[in-house]
PDB file of C-alpha atoms in Angstrom:
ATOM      1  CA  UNK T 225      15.254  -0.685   7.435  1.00 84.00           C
ATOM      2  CA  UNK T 226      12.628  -2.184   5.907  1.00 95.00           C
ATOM      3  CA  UNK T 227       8.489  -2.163   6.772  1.00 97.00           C
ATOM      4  CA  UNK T 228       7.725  -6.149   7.339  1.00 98.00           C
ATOM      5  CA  UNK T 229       4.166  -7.648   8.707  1.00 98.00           C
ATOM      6  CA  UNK T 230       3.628  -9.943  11.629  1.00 98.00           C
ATOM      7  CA  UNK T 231       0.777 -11.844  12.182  1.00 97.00           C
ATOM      8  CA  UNK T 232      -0.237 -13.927  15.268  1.00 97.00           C
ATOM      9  CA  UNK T 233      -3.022 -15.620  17.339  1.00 97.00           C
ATOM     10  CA  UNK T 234      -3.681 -17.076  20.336  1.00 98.00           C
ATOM     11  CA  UNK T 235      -6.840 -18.889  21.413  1.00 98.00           C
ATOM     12  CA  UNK T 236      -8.315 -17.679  25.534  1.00 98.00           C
ATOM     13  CA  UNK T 237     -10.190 -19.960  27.480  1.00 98.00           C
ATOM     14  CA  UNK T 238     -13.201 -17.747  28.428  1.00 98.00           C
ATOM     15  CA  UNK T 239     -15.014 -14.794  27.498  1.00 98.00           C
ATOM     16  CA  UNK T 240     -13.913 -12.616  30.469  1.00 98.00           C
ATOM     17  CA  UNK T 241     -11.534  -9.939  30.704  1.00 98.00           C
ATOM     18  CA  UNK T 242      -8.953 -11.246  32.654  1.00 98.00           C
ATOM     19  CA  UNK T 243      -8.271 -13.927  29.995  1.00 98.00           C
ATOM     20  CA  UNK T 244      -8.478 -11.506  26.794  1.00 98.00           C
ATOM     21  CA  UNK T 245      -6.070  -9.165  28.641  1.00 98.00           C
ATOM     22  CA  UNK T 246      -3.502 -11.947  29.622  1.00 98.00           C
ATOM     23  CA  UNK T 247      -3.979 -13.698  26.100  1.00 98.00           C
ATOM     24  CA  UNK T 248      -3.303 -10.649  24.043  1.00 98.00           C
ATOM     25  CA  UNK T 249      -0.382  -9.515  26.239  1.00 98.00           C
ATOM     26  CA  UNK T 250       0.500 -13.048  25.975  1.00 98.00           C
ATOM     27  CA  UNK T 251       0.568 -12.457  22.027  1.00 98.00           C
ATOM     28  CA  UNK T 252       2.086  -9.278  22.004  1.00 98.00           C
ATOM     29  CA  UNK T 253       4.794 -10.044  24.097  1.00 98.00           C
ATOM     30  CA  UNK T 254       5.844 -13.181  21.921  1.00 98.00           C
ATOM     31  CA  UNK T 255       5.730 -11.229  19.048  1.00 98.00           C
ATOM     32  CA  UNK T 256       7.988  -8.755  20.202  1.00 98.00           C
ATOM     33  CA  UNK T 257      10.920 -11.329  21.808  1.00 97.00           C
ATOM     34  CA  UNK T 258      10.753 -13.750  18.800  1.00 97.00           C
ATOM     35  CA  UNK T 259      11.513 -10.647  16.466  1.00 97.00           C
ATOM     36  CA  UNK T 260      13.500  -8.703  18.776  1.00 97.00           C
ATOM     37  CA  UNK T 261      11.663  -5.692  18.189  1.00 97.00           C
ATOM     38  CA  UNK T 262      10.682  -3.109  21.200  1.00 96.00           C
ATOM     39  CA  UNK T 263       7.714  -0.406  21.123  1.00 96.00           C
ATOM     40  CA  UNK T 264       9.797   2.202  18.766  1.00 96.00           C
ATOM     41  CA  UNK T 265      10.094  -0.334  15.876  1.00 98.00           C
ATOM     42  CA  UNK T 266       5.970  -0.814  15.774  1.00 98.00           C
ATOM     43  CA  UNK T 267       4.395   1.573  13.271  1.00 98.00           C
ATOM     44  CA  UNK T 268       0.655   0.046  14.239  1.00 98.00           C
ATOM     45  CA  UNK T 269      -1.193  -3.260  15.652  1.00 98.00           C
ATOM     46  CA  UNK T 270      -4.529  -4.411  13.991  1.00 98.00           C
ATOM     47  CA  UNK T 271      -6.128  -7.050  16.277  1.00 98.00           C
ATOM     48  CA  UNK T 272      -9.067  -8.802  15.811  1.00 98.00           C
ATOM     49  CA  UNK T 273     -10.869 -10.933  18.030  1.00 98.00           C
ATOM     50  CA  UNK T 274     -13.900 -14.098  17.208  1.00 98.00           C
ATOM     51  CA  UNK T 275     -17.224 -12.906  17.637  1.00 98.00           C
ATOM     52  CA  UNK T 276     -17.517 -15.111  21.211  1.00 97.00           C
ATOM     53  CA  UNK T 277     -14.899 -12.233  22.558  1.00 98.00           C
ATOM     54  CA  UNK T 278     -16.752  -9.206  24.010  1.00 98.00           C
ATOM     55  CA  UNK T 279     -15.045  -8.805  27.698  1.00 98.00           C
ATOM     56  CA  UNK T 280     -12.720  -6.209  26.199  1.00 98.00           C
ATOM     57  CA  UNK T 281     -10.589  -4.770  23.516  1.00 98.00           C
ATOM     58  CA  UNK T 282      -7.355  -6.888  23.086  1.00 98.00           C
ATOM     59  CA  UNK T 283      -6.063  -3.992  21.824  1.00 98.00           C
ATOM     60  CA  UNK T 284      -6.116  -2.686  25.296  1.00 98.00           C
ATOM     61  CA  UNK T 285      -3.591  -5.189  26.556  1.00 98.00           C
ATOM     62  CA  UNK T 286      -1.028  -3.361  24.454  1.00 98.00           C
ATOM     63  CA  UNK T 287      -1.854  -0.272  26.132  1.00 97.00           C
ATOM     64  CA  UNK T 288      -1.105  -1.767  29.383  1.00 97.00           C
ATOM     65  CA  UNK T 289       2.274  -3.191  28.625  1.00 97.00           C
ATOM     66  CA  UNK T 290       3.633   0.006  27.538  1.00 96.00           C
ATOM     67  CA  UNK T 291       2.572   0.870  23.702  1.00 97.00           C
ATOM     68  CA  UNK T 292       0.859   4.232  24.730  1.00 96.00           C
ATOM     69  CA  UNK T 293       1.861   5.950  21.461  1.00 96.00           C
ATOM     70  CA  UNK T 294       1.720   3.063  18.737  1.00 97.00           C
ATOM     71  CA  UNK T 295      -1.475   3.016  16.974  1.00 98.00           C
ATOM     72  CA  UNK T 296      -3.793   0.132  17.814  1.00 98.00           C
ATOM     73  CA  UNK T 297      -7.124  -1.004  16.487  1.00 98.00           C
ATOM     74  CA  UNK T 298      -9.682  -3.428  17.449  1.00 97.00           C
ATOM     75  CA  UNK T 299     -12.314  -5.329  15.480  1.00 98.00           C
ATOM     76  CA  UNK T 300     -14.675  -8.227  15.171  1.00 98.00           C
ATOM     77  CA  UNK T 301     -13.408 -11.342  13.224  1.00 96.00           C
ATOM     78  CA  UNK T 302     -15.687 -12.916  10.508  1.00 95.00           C
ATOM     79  CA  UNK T 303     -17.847 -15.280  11.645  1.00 94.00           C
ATOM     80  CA  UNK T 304     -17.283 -18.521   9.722  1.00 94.00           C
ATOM     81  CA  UNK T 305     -18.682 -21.767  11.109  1.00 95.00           C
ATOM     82  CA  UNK T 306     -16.535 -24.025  12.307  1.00 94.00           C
ATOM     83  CA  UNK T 307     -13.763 -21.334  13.131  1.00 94.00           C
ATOM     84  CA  UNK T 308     -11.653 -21.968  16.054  1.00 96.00           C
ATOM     85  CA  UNK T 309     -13.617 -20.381  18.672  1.00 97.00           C
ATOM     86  CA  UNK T 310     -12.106 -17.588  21.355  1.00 98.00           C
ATOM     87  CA  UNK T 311      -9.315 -16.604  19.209  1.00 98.00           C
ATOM     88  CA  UNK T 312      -7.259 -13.264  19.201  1.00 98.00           C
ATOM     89  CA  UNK T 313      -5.133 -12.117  16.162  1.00 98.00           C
ATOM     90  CA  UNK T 314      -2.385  -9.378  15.460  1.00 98.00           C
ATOM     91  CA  UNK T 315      -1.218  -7.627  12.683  1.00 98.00           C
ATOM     92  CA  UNK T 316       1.296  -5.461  13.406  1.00 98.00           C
ATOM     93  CA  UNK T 317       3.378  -3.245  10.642  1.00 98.00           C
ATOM     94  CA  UNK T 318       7.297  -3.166  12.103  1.00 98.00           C
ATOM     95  CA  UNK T 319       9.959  -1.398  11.287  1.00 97.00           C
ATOM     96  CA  UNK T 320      13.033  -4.256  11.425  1.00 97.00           C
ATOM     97  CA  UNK T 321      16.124  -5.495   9.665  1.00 96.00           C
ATOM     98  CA  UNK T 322      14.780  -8.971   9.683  1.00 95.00           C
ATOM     99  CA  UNK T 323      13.883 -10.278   5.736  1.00 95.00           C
ATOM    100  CA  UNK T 324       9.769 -11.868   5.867  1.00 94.00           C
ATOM    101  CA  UNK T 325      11.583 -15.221   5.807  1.00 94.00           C
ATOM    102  CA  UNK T 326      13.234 -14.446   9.283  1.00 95.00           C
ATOM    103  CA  UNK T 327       9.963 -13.512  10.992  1.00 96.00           C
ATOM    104  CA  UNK T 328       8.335 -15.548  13.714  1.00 96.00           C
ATOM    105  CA  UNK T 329       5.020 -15.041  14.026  1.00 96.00           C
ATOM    106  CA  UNK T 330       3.382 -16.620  17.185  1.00 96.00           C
ATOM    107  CA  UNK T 331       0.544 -18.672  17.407  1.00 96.00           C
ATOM    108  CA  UNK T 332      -0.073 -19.435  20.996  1.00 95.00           C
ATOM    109  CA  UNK T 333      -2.220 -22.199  23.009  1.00 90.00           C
ATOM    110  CA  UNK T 334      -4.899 -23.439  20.588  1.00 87.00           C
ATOM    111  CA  UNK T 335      -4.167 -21.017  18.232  1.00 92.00           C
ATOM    112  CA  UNK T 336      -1.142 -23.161  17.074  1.00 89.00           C
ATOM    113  CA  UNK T 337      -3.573 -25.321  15.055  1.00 88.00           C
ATOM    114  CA  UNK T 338      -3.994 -22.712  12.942  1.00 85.00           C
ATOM    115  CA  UNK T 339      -0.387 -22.617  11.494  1.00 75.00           C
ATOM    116  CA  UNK T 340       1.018 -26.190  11.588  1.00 67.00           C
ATOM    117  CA  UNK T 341       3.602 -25.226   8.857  1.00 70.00           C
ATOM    118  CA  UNK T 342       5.301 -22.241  11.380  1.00 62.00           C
ATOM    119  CA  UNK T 343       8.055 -23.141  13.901  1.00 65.00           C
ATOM    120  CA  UNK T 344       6.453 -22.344  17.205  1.00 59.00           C
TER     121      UNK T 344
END
């Protein structure tokens, strides 16, 4: 078994916390059914989120689906003008039998812009 990285994003439509919650579930969930992975394969998730997201913690959407005892982390994208604004990202470190060419790694809603050259 062999320790891969998948990244994702997915763009919300409004600061609140309703719409970071459902947007980073959103993400997480993806990432999990596109790699068929489940919670015991997930060493951690990293997530960041643009500074325009303050409503909550994506990471806390994780918490809610299940991932009590997988180590999550939240933190503040780099502000770059011209970024694409309202955007949450994942890194999570997986434990899988999958090669890195056999990964999918999600980039929802807007997000999708960022990663033309990925299958969606």
């Amino acid at each position: 078994m062999a320790v891969r990285a998948v990244r994702g994003a997915v763009q919300v439509g409004t600061n609140t916390r309703d719409d970071i919650l459902e947007g980073s579930a959103e993400l997480v969930t993806a990432m999990l059914e596109r790699n068929d992975l489940v919670a015991d394969d997930i060493i951690s998730i990293v997530f960041t989120a643009t500074p325009d997201l303050t409503a909550d913690f994506p990471a806390y959407a994780a918490r809610l689906l299940g991932l009590t005892d997988v180590p999550l982390l939240s933190a503040v994208e780099i502000a770059v003008p011209g970024s694409l604004p309202r955007t949450v990202r994942l890194l999570a470190h997986v434990e899988t039998l999958h090669t890195r060419a056999e990964l999918r790694h999600p980039y929802l809603r807007g997000a999708a812009s960022l990663r033309r050259d990925l299958p969606q």
